[in-house]
Amino acid sequence: MSFQNIYFKRATATSRACYVCYKPTATCLATTNAVDFIYACDAHLSDPGFATEIVDPNAPKEAVVSKEEIARVKAEWEAKEEARKKKDNKGKAPSGDKATSHHRHRPSVPGSLPSTPAASSSGTTPTHKRYSLHRDFYAMRQAEHRRRRQAKQMQELAPRLPGAPRGSPIG
C-alpha cells in the first residue's frame, strides 16, 4: 500500500517546521488522497535536490492580458463611473451642503479595476502545483510509512500472542 511520488502544493492555516530546515512554513506538499503530507518551505521547493515541479504540457497557459484589453476595461469602468456620478447629481437636492456631505464618494484608486465578466468567465479553475520528491526523500517517506504500518500491525497482533509464563520454574 504505497503511494505515488506526486505531491500537490497546498497552503495551510497553521505554520509547522519545514521537513529539512525546521523553519516555520505554511506550505505543505500532500498526496492526492492525503496519505502522506510533508511541510516544506518555498526555498526547498525550488531546490532540485529536494523536489522538482511537474509541468503538465497539456495545461492551459495563464492568460496574459493585453494592453488593448486593459484599455477597454478601463474605458468601460470610467463610463460606468460617469453614469453613476450623473445619476447621483440628478438625485441630489439643490438645497445645501448637508445633502452633499452625506453622499460623499470614496476617491477612486487609479489602476484598480473591478472584476469583469469576461475575466471571470474564462472558466479555468486554479490548480495546485504538482511536485515530485527526490528519490532519496521519497524513499525516506516510504520507509517511515512502512515503519508506522508495521508498528500498527504489531499493536494489533500483540494481544493475541500468548504471554510469557509467570511464576517460579518447577524444578
mmCIF file of C-alpha atoms in Angstrom:
data_model
loop_
_atom_site.group_PDB
_atom_site.id
_atom_site.type_symbol
_atom_site.label_atom_id
_atom_site.label_comp_id
_atom_site.label_asym_id
_atom_site.label_seq_id
_atom_site.Cartn_x
_atom_site.Cartn_y
_atom_site.Cartn_z
ATOM 1 C CA MET A 1 0.000 0.000 0.000
ATOM 2 C CA SER A 2 2.468 2.588 -1.164
ATOM 3 C CA PHE A 3 1.688 5.964 -2.666
ATOM 4 C CA GLN A 4 2.824 7.655 -5.830
ATOM 5 C CA ASN A 5 5.559 10.246 -5.901
ATOM 6 C CA ILE A 6 3.161 13.040 -6.888
ATOM 7 C CA TYR A 7 2.613 15.746 -4.297
ATOM 8 C CA PHE A 8 0.368 18.797 -4.559
ATOM 9 C CA LYS A 9 1.415 22.132 -3.063
ATOM 10 C CA ARG A 10 -1.165 23.342 -0.546
ATOM 11 C CA ALA A 11 -1.333 26.342 1.742
ATOM 12 C CA THR A 12 -2.213 25.606 5.358
ATOM 13 C CA ALA A 13 -3.691 27.767 8.091
ATOM 14 C CA THR A 14 -1.034 26.961 10.674
ATOM 15 C CA SER A 15 2.708 27.021 10.276
ATOM 16 C CA ARG A 16 4.819 24.000 11.071
ATOM 17 C CA ALA A 17 8.504 23.238 10.808
ATOM 18 C CA CYS A 18 9.984 22.561 7.396
ATOM 19 C CA TYR A 19 10.936 18.901 6.964
ATOM 20 C CA VAL A 20 14.502 19.854 6.019
ATOM 21 C CA CYS A 21 15.494 23.086 7.772
ATOM 22 C CA TYR A 22 12.879 23.302 10.582
ATOM 23 C CA LYS A 23 11.941 26.895 9.748
ATOM 24 C CA PRO A 24 8.214 27.660 10.164
ATOM 25 C CA THR A 25 6.284 27.338 6.917
ATOM 26 C CA ALA A 26 2.635 27.238 5.905
ATOM 27 C CA THR A 27 3.334 25.354 2.673
ATOM 28 C CA CYS A 28 2.514 21.674 2.633
ATOM 29 C CA LEU A 29 3.039 19.003 -0.003
ATOM 30 C CA ALA A 30 0.306 16.363 0.117
ATOM 31 C CA THR A 31 -0.516 13.314 -1.974
ATOM 32 C CA THR A 32 -3.834 13.113 -3.791
ATOM 33 C CA ASN A 33 -5.660 11.185 -1.095
ATOM 34 C CA ALA A 34 -3.622 12.787 1.745
ATOM 35 C CA VAL A 35 -1.930 9.513 2.698
ATOM 36 C CA ASP A 36 1.314 11.415 3.053
ATOM 37 C CA PHE A 37 1.995 15.087 3.638
ATOM 38 C CA ILE A 38 5.194 16.967 4.254
ATOM 39 C CA TYR A 39 5.791 20.595 5.234
ATOM 40 C CA ALA A 40 8.430 22.279 3.088
ATOM 41 C CA CYS A 41 9.475 25.903 2.778
ATOM 42 C CA ASP A 42 9.482 27.628 -0.608
ATOM 43 C CA ALA A 43 13.285 27.612 -0.705
ATOM 44 C CA HIS A 44 13.333 23.816 -0.625
ATOM 45 C CA LEU A 45 10.532 23.537 -3.175
ATOM 46 C CA SER A 46 12.749 25.372 -5.646
ATOM 47 C CA ASP A 47 15.723 23.115 -4.795
ATOM 48 C CA PRO A 48 16.027 20.259 -7.339
ATOM 49 C CA GLY A 49 17.787 18.175 -4.670
ATOM 50 C CA PHE A 50 14.537 18.090 -2.688
ATOM 51 C CA ALA A 51 11.676 18.246 -5.192
ATOM 52 C CA THR A 52 11.024 19.106 -8.811
ATOM 53 C CA GLU A 53 7.881 20.685 -10.178
ATOM 54 C CA ILE A 54 5.901 18.529 -12.583
ATOM 55 C CA VAL A 55 4.852 20.642 -15.550
ATOM 56 C CA ASP A 56 1.840 19.393 -17.494
ATOM 57 C CA PRO A 57 2.317 20.181 -21.200
ATOM 58 C CA ASN A 58 -1.462 19.994 -21.793
ATOM 59 C CA ALA A 59 -2.244 22.518 -19.072
ATOM 60 C CA PRO A 60 -3.579 25.818 -20.383
ATOM 61 C CA LYS A 61 -1.174 28.701 -20.135
ATOM 62 C CA GLU A 62 -2.056 31.608 -17.873
ATOM 63 C CA ALA A 63 -3.917 34.223 -19.834
ATOM 64 C CA VAL A 64 -1.797 37.282 -20.448
ATOM 65 C CA VAL A 65 -3.951 40.387 -20.520
ATOM 66 C CA SER A 66 -3.143 42.615 -23.457
ATOM 67 C CA LYS A 67 -2.931 46.395 -23.264
ATOM 68 C CA GLU A 68 -5.994 46.688 -25.520
ATOM 69 C CA GLU A 69 -7.999 44.596 -23.059
ATOM 70 C CA ILE A 70 -6.843 46.776 -20.160
ATOM 71 C CA ALA A 71 -7.764 49.947 -22.062
ATOM 72 C CA ARG A 72 -11.198 48.540 -22.974
ATOM 73 C CA VAL A 73 -11.982 47.560 -19.374
ATOM 74 C CA LYS A 74 -10.722 50.904 -18.099
ATOM 75 C CA ALA A 75 -12.956 52.770 -20.583
ATOM 76 C CA GLU A 76 -15.975 50.684 -19.526
ATOM 77 C CA TRP A 77 -15.252 51.375 -15.884
ATOM 78 C CA GLU A 78 -14.866 55.116 -16.455
ATOM 79 C CA ALA A 79 -18.153 55.165 -18.408
ATOM 80 C CA LYS A 80 -19.919 53.438 -15.506
ATOM 81 C CA GLU A 81 -18.407 55.922 -13.050
ATOM 82 C CA GLU A 82 -19.584 58.873 -15.169
ATOM 83 C CA ALA A 83 -23.083 57.394 -15.399
ATOM 84 C CA ARG A 84 -23.177 56.855 -11.651
ATOM 85 C CA LYS A 85 -21.998 60.417 -10.963
ATOM 86 C CA LYS A 86 -24.641 61.837 -13.316
ATOM 87 C CA LYS A 87 -27.283 59.727 -11.611
ATOM 88 C CA ASP A 88 -26.141 60.947 -8.193
ATOM 89 C CA ASN A 89 -26.136 64.566 -9.395
ATOM 90 C CA LYS A 90 -29.731 64.258 -10.681
ATOM 91 C CA GLY A 91 -30.921 62.781 -7.385
ATOM 92 C CA LYS A 92 -29.093 65.378 -5.284
ATOM 93 C CA ALA A 93 -31.118 68.053 -3.569
ATOM 94 C CA PRO A 94 -30.002 71.588 -4.504
ATOM 95 C CA SER A 95 -30.881 72.837 -1.005
ATOM 96 C CA GLY A 96 -27.463 72.793 0.564
ATOM 97 C CA ASP A 97 -24.229 71.355 1.785
ATOM 98 C CA LYS A 98 -25.813 68.942 4.269
ATOM 99 C CA ALA A 99 -27.141 66.738 1.488
ATOM 100 C CA THR A 100 -23.765 66.631 -0.214
ATOM 101 C CA SER A 101 -21.903 65.791 2.982
ATOM 102 C CA HIS A 102 -23.939 62.581 3.384
ATOM 103 C CA HIS A 103 -23.306 61.422 -0.178
ATOM 104 C CA ARG A 104 -19.552 61.771 -0.410
ATOM 105 C CA HIS A 105 -17.815 59.243 -2.606
ATOM 106 C CA ARG A 106 -14.585 57.446 -1.968
ATOM 107 C CA PRO A 107 -11.794 58.693 -4.160
ATOM 108 C CA SER A 108 -11.131 56.165 -6.883
ATOM 109 C CA VAL A 109 -7.778 54.489 -6.794
ATOM 110 C CA PRO A 110 -6.039 54.773 -10.155
ATOM 111 C CA GLY A 111 -5.098 51.454 -11.662
ATOM 112 C CA SER A 112 -7.621 49.413 -9.697
ATOM 113 C CA LEU A 113 -10.101 47.750 -11.971
ATOM 114 C CA PRO A 114 -13.199 45.847 -10.908
ATOM 115 C CA SER A 115 -13.551 42.266 -11.999
ATOM 116 C CA THR A 116 -15.195 41.934 -15.364
ATOM 117 C CA PRO A 117 -17.478 39.196 -16.593
ATOM 118 C CA ALA A 118 -15.005 38.426 -19.377
ATOM 119 C CA ALA A 119 -12.236 37.783 -16.881
ATOM 120 C CA SER A 120 -14.390 35.664 -14.585
ATOM 121 C CA SER A 121 -15.912 33.657 -17.428
ATOM 122 C CA SER A 122 -12.572 32.287 -18.579
ATOM 123 C CA GLY A 123 -13.646 29.097 -16.788
ATOM 124 C CA THR A 124 -10.250 27.819 -15.746
ATOM 125 C CA THR A 125 -10.075 26.914 -12.109
ATOM 126 C CA PRO A 126 -6.711 27.361 -10.452
ATOM 127 C CA THR A 127 -4.892 24.095 -9.931
ATOM 128 C CA HIS A 128 -2.282 23.284 -7.361
ATOM 129 C CA LYS A 129 1.317 22.924 -8.440
ATOM 130 C CA ARG A 130 2.493 19.333 -8.616
ATOM 131 C CA TYR A 131 5.864 18.193 -7.320
ATOM 132 C CA SER A 132 7.902 15.017 -7.363
ATOM 133 C CA LEU A 133 10.212 14.407 -4.412
ATOM 134 C CA HIS A 134 13.836 13.482 -4.973
ATOM 135 C CA ARG A 135 14.252 9.694 -4.880
ATOM 136 C CA ASP A 136 16.085 9.736 -1.528
ATOM 137 C CA PHE A 137 13.440 11.864 0.205
ATOM 138 C CA TYR A 138 10.711 9.724 -1.356
ATOM 139 C CA ALA A 139 12.417 6.544 -0.104
ATOM 140 C CA MET A 140 12.642 8.064 3.397
ATOM 141 C CA ARG A 141 8.912 8.884 3.329
ATOM 142 C CA GLN A 142 8.047 5.348 2.182
ATOM 143 C CA ALA A 143 10.263 3.814 4.881
ATOM 144 C CA GLU A 144 8.565 5.970 7.521
ATOM 145 C CA HIS A 145 5.122 4.863 6.343
ATOM 146 C CA ARG A 146 6.248 1.225 6.275
ATOM 147 C CA ARG A 147 7.560 1.556 9.851
ATOM 148 C CA ARG A 148 4.280 3.118 11.030
ATOM 149 C CA ARG A 149 2.244 0.385 9.332
ATOM 150 C CA GLN A 150 4.376 -2.363 10.896
ATOM 151 C CA ALA A 151 4.108 -0.763 14.355
ATOM 152 C CA LYS A 152 0.330 -0.612 13.973
ATOM 153 C CA GLN A 153 0.227 -4.291 12.945
ATOM 154 C CA MET A 154 2.321 -5.243 15.972
ATOM 155 C CA GLN A 155 -0.044 -3.355 18.286
ATOM 156 C CA GLU A 156 -2.969 -5.277 16.793
ATOM 157 C CA LEU A 157 -1.146 -8.628 16.939
ATOM 158 C CA ALA A 158 0.354 -8.326 20.454
ATOM 159 C CA PRO A 159 -2.851 -9.042 22.438
ATOM 160 C CA ARG A 160 -3.414 -12.304 20.517
ATOM 161 C CA LEU A 161 0.034 -13.731 21.281
ATOM 162 C CA PRO A 162 0.424 -15.902 24.378
ATOM 163 C CA GLY A 163 2.111 -14.335 27.358
ATOM 164 C CA ALA A 164 5.337 -15.477 28.942
ATOM 165 C CA PRO A 165 4.957 -17.946 31.846
ATOM 166 C CA ARG A 166 4.751 -16.340 35.262
ATOM 167 C CA GLY A 167 5.923 -17.745 38.499
ATOM 168 C CA SER A 168 8.906 -19.773 39.544
ATOM 169 C CA PRO A 169 10.055 -22.685 37.432
ATOM 170 C CA ILE A 170 9.157 -26.124 38.704
ATOM 171 C CA GLY A 171 12.196 -27.989 39.444
#
